[in-house]
Tab-separated table of N, CA and C and ligand atoms in Angstrom:
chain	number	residue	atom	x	y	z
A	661	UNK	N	-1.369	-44.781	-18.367
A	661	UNK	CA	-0.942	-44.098	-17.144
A	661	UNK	C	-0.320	-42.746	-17.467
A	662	UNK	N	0.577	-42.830	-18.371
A	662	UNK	CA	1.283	-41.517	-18.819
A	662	UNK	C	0.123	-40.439	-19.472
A	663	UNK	N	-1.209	-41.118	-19.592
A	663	UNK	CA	-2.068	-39.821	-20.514
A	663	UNK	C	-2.488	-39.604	-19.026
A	664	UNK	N	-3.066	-40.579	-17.786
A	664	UNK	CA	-3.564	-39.335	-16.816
A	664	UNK	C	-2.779	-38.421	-16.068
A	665	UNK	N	-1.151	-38.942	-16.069
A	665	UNK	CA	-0.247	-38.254	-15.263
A	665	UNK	C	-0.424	-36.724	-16.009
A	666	UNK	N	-0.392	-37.058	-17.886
A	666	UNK	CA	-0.161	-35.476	-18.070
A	666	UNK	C	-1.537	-34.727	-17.457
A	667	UNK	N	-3.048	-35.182	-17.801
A	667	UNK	CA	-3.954	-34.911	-17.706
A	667	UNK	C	-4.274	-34.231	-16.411
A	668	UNK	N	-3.351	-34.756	-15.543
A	668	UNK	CA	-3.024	-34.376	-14.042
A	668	UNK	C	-2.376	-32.834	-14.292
A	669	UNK	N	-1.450	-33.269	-14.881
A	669	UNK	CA	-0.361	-31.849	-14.932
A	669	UNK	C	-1.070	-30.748	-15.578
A	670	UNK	N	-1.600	-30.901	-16.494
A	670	UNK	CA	-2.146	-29.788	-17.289
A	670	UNK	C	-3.665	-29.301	-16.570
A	671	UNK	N	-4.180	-30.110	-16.113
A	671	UNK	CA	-5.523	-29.142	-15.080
A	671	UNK	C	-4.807	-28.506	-14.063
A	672	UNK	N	-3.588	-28.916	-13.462
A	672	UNK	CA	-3.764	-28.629	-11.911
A	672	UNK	C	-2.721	-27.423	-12.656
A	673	UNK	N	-1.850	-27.421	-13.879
A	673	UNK	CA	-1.206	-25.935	-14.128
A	673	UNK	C	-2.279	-25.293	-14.135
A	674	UNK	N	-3.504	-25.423	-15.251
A	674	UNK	CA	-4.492	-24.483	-15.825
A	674	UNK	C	-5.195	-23.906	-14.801
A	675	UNK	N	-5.393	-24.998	-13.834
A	675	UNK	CA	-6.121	-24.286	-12.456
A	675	UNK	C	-5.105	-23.203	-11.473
A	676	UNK	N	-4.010	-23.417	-11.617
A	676	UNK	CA	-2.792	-22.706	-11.049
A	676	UNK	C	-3.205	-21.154	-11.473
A	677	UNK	N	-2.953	-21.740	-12.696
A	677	UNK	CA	-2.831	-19.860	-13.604
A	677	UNK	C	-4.073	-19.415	-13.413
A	678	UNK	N	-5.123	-20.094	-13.820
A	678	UNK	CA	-6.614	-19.580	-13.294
A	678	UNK	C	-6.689	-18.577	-12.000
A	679	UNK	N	-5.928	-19.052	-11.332
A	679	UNK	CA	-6.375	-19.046	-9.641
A	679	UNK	C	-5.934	-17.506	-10.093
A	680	UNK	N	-4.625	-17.416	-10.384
A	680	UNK	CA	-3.066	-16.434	-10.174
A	680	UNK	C	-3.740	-15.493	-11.038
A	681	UNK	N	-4.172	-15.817	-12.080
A	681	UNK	CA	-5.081	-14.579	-13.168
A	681	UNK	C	-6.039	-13.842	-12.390
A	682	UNK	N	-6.875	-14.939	-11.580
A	682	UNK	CA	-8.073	-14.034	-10.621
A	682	UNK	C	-7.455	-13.567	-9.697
A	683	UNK	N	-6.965	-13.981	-9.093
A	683	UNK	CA	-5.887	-12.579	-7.799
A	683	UNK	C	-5.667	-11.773	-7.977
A	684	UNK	N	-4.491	-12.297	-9.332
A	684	UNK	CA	-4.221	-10.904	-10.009
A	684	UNK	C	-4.949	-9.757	-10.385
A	685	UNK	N	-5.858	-10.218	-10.726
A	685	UNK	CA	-7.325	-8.809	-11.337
A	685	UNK	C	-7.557	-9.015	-9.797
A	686	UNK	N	-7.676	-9.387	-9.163
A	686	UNK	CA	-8.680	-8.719	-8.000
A	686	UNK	C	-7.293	-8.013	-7.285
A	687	UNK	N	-6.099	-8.426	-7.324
A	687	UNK	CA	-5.175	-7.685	-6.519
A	687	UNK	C	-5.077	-6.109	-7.243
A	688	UNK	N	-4.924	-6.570	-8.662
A	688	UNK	CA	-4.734	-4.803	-8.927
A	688	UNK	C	-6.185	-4.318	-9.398
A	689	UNK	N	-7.393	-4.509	-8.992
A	689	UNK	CA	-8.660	-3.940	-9.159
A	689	UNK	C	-8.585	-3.134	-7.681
A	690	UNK	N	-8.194	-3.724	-6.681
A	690	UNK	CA	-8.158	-3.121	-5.026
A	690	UNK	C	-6.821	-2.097	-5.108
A	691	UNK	N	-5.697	-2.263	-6.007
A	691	UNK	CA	-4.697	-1.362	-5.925
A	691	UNK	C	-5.213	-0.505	-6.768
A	692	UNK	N	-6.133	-0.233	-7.455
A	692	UNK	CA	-5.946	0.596	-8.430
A	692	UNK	C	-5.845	2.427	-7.733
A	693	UNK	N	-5.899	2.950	-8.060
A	693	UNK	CA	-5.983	4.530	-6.759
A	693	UNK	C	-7.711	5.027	-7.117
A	694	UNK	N	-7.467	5.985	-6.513
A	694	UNK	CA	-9.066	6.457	-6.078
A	694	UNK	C	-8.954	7.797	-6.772
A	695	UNK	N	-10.139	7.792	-7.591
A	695	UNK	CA	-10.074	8.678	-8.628
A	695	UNK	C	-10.925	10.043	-8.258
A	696	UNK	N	-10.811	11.221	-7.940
A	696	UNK	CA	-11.328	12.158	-7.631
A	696	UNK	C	-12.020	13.335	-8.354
A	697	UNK	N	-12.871	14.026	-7.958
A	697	UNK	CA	-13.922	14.826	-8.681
A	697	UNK	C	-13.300	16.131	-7.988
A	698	UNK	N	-13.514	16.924	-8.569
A	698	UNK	CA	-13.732	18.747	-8.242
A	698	UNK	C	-14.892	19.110	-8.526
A	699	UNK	N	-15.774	19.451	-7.494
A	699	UNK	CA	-17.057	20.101	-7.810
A	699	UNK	C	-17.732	20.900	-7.065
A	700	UNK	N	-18.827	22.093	-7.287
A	700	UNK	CA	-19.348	22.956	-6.731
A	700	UNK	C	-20.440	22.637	-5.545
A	701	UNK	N	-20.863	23.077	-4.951
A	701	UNK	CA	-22.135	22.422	-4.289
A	701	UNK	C	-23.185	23.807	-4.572
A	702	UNK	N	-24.237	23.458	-5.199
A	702	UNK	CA	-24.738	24.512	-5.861
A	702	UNK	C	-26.241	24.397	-5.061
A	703	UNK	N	-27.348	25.072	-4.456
A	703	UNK	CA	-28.106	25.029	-3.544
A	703	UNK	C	-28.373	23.680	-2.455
A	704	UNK	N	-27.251	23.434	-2.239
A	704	UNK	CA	-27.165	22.765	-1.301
A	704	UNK	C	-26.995	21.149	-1.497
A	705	UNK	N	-26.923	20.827	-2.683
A	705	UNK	CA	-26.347	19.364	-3.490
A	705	UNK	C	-25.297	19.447	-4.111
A	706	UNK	N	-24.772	18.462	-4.595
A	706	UNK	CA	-23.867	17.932	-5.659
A	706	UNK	C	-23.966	17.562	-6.216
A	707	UNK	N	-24.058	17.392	-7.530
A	707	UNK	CA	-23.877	16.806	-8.900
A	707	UNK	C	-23.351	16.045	-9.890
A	708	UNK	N	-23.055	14.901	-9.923
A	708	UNK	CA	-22.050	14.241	-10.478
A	708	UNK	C	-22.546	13.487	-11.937
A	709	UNK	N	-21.862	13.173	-12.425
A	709	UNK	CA	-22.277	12.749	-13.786
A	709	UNK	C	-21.896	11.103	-13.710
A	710	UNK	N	-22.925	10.126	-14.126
A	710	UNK	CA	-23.100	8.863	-13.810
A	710	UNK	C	-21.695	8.400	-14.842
A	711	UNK	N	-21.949	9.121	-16.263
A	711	UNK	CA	-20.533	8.439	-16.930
A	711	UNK	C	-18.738	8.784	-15.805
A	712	UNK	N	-18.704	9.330	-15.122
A	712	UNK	CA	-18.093	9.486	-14.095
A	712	UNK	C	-16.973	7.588	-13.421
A	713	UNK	N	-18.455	6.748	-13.621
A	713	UNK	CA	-18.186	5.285	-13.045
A	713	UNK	C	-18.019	4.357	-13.832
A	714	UNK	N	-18.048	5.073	-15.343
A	714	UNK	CA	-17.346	4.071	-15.938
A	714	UNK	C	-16.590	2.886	-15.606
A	715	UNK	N	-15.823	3.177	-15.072
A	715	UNK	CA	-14.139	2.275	-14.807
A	715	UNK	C	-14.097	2.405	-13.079
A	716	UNK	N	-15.139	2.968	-12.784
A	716	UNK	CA	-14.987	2.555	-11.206
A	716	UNK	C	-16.485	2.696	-9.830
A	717	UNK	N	-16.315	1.739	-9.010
A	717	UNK	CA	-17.549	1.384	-8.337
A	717	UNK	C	-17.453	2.657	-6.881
A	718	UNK	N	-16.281	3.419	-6.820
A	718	UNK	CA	-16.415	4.595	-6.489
A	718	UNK	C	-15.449	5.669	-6.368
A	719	UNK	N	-16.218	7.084	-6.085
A	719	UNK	CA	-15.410	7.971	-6.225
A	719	UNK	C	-15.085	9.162	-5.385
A	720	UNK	N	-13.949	9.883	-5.161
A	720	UNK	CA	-13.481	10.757	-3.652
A	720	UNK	C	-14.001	12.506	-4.477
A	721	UNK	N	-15.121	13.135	-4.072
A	721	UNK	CA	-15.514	14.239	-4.213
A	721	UNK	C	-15.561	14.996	-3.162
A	722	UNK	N	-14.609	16.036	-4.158
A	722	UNK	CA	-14.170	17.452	-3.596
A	722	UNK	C	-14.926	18.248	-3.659
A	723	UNK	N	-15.312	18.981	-2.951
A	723	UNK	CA	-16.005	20.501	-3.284
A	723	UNK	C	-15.723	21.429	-2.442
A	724	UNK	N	-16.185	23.169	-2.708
A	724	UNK	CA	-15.893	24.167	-2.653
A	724	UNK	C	-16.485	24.584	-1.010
A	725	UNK	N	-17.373	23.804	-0.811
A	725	UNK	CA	-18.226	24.221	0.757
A	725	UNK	C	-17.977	23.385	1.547
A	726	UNK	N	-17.124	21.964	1.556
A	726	UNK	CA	-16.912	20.827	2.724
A	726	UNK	C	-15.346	20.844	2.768
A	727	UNK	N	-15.254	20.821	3.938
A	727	UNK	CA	-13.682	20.678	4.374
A	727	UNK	C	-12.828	19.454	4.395
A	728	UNK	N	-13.900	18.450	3.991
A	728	UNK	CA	-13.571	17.218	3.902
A	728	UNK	C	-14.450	16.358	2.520
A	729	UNK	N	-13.800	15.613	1.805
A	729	UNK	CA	-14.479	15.519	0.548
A	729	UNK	C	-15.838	13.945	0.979
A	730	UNK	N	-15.993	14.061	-0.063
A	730	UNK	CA	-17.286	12.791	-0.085
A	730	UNK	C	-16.943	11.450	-0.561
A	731	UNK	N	-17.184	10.564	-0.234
A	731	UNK	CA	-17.426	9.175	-0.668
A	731	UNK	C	-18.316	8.860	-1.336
A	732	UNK	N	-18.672	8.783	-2.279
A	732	UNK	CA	-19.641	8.168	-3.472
A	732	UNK	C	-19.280	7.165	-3.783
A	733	UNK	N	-20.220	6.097	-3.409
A	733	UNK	CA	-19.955	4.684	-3.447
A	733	UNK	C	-21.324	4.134	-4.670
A	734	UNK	N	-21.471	3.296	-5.978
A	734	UNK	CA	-22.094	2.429	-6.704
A	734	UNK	C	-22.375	1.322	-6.538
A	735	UNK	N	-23.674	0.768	-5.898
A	735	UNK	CA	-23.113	-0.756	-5.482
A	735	UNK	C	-23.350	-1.253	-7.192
A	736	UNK	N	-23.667	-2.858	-6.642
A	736	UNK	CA	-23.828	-3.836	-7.858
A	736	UNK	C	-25.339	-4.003	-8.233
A	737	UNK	N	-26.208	-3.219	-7.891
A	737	UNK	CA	-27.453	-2.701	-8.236
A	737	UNK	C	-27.661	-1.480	-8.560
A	738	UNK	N	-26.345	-0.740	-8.981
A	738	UNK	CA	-26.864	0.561	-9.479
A	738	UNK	C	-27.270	1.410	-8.658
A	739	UNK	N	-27.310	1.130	-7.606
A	739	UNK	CA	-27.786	2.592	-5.567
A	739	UNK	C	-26.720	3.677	-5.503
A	740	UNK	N	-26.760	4.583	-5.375
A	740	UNK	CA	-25.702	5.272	-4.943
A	740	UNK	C	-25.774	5.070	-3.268
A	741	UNK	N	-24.116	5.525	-3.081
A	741	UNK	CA	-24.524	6.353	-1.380
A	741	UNK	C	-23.354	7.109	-1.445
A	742	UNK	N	-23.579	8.072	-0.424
A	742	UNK	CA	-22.466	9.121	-0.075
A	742	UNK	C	-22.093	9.273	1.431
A	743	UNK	N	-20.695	9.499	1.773
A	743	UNK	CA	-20.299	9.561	3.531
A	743	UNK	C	-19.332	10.298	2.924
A	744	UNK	N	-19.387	11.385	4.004
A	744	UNK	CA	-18.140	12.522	4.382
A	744	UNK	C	-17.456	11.662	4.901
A	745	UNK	N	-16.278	11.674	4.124
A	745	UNK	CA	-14.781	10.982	4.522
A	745	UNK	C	-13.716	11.543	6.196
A	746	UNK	N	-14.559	11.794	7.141
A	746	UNK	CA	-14.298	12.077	8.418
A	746	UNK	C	-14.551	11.109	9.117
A	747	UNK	N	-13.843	10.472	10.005
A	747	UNK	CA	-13.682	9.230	10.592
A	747	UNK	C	-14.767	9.720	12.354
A	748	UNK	N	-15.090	9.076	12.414
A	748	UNK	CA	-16.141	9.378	13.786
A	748	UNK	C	-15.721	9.166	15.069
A	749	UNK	N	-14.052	9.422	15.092
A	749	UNK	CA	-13.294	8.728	16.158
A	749	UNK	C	-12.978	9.838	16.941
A	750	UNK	N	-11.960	10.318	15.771
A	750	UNK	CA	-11.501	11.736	16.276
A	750	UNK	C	-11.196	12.765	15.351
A	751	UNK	N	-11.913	12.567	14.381
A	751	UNK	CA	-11.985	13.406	13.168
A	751	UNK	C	-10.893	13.516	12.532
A	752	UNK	N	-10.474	12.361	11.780
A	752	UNK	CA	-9.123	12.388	10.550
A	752	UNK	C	-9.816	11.885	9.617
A	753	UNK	N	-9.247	12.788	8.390
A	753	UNK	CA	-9.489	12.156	7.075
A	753	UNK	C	-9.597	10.874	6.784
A	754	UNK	N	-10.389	10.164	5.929
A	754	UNK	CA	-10.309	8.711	5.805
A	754	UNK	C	-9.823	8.555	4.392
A	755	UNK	N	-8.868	7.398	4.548
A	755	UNK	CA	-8.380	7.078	3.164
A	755	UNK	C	-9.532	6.063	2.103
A	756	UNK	N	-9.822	6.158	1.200
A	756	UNK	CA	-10.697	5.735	0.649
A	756	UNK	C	-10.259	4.521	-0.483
A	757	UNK	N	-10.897	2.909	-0.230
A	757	UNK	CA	-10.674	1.757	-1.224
A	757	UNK	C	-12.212	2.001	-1.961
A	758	UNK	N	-11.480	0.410	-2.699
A	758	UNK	CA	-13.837	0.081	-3.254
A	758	UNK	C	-14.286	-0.503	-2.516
A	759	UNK	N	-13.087	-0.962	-1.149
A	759	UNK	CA	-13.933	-2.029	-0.240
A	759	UNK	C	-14.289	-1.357	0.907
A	760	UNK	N	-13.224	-0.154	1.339
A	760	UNK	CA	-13.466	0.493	2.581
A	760	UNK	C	-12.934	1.622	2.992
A	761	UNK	N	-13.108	2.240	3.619
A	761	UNK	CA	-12.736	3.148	4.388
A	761	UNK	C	-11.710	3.170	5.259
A	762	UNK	N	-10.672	3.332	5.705
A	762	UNK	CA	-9.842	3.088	6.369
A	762	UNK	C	-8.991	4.880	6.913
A	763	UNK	N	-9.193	4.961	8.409
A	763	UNK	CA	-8.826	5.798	9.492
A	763	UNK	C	-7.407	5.693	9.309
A	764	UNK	N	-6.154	6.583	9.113
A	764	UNK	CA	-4.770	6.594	8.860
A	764	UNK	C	-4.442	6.941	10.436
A	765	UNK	N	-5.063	7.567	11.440
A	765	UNK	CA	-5.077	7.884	12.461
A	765	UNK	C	-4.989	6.700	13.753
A	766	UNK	N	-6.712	5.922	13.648
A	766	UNK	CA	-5.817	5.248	14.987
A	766	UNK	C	-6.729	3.817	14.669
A	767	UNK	N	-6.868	3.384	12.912
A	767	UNK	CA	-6.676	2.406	12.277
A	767	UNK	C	-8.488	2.075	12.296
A	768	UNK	N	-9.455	2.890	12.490
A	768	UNK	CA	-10.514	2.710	12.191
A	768	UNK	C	-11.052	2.042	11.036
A	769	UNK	N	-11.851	1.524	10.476
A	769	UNK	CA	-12.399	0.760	9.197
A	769	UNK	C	-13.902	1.235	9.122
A	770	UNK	N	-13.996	1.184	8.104
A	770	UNK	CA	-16.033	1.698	7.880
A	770	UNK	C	-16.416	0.887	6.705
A	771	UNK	N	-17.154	0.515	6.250
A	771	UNK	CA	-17.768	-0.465	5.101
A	771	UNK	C	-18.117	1.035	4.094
A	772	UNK	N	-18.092	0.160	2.975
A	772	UNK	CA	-18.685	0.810	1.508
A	772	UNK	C	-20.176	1.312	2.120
A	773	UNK	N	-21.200	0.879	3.035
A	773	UNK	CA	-21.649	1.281	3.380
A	773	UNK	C	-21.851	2.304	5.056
A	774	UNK	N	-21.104	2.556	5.069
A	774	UNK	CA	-20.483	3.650	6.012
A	774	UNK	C	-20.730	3.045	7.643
A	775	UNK	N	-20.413	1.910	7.996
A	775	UNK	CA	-20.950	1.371	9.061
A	775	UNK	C	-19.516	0.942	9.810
A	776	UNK	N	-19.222	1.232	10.408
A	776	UNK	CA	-18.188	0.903	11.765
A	776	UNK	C	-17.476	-0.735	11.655
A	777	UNK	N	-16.657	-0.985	11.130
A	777	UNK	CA	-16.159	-2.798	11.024
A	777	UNK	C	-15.561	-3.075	11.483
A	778	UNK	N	-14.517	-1.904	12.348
A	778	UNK	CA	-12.994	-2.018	12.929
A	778	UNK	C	-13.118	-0.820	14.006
A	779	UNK	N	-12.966	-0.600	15.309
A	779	UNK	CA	-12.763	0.197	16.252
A	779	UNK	C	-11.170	1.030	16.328
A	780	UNK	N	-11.376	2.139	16.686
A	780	UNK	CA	-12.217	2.469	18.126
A	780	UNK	C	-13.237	3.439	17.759
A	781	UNK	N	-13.555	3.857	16.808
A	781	UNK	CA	-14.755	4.734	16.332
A	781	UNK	C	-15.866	3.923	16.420
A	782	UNK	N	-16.816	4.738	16.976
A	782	UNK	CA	-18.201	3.373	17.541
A	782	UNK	C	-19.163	3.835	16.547
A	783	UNK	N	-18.845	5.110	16.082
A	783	UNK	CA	-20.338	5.292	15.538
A	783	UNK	C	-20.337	5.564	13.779
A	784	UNK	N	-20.958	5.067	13.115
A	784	UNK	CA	-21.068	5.498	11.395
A	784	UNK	C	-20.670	6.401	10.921
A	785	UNK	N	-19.963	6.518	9.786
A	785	UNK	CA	-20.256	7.924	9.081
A	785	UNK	C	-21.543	8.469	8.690
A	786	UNK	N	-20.997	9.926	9.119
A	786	UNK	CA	-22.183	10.450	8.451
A	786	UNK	C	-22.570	10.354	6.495
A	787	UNK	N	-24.103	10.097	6.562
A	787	UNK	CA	-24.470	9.823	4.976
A	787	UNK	C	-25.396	10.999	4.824
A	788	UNK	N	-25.377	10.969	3.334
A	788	UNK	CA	-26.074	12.086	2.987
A	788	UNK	C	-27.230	11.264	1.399
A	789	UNK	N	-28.453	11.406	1.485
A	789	UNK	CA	-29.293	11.008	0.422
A	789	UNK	C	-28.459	11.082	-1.163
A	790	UNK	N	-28.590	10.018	-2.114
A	790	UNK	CA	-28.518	10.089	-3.045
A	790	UNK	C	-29.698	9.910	-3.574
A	791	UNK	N	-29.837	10.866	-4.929
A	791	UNK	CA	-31.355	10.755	-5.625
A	791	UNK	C	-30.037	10.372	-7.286
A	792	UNK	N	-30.899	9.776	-8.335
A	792	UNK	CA	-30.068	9.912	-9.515
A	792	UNK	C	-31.412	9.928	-10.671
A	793	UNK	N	-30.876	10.866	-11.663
A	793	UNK	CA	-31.450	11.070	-12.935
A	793	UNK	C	-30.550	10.129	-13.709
A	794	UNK	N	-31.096	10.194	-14.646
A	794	UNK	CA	-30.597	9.245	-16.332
A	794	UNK	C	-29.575	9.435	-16.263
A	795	UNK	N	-28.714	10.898	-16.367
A	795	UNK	CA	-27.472	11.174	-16.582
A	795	UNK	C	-26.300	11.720	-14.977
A	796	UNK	N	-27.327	11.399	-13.874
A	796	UNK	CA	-26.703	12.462	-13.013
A	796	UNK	C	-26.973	11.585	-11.380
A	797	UNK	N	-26.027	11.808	-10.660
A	797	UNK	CA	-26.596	11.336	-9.176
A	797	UNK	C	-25.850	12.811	-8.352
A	798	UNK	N	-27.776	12.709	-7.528
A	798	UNK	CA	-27.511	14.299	-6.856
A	798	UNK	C	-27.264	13.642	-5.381
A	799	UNK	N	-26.044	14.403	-4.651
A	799	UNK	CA	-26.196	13.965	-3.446
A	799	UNK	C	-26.694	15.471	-2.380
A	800	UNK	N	-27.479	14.972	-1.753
A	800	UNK	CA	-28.254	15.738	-1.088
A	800	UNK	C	-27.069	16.322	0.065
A	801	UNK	N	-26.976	17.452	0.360
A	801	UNK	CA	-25.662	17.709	1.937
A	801	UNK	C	-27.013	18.547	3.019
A	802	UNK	N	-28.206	18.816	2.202
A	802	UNK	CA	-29.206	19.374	3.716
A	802	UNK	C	-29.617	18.432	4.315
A	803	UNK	N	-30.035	17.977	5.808
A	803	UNK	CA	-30.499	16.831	6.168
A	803	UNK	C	-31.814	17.188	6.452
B	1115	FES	FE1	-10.010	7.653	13.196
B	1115	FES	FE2	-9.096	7.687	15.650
B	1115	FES	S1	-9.494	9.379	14.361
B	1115	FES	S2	-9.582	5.984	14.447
């Protein structure tokens, strides 16, 4: 009896800490901050360098011709996508996770893929084409 009581104790700790280890990485993988680019927009694209995502599934790009920076999002197949970080509500900056988009204004939400999850903004962000080379993902800003 005393070997299943411990046998008891020691899965249901190991499963404890298990659990608390995976939270933990997923709690500070979602806290981590949002890492940003400075870049040119040079005939009418952007340029980013794929080693860029190393250490993250996306990233807040700045450039010299948009008044509002970009969302470059990586899924788990390697796709890019890009959305101007302007909320479709009433035009406030959007704060940027790996999971979402989030309106500081009047609490809007948008998916990694730029689609409306939370009101009162009804309509998508705007996206812009990603194409990617070996070393590079171009995001297209002409439509
Ligand atoms: Fe974004 Fe109103 S401006 S929710």
């Amino acid at each position: 009896m005393k070997n299943r009581r411990d046998f008891i104790k020691k899965t249901v700790g190991a499963s404890a800490a298990l659990c608390c280890g995976v939270s933990a990485l997923s709690f500070l993988q979602s806290c981590t901050g949002s890492k940003y680019i400075s870049t040119k927009v040079v005939n009418g694209e952007v340029r980013i360098l794929k080693s860029e995502f190393v250490e993250n599934v996306y990233l807040v790009v700045e450039t010299d011709k948009l008044p509002y920076p970009l969302y470059l999002y990586k899924n788990e197949i390697g796709e890019y996508s890009s959305f101007l970080m302007l909320c479709t509500h009433s035009n406030c900056e959007l704060s940027a996770t790996s999971k979402s988009l989030i309106c500081p204004c009047h609490g809007s939400e948008f998916s990694v893929k730029g689609e409306v999850t939370q009101g009162p903004a009804e309509r998508d962000l705007n996206s812009f084409v990603c194409r990617q080379t070996e070393t590079e993902i171009i995001i297209e800003l002409k439509k």
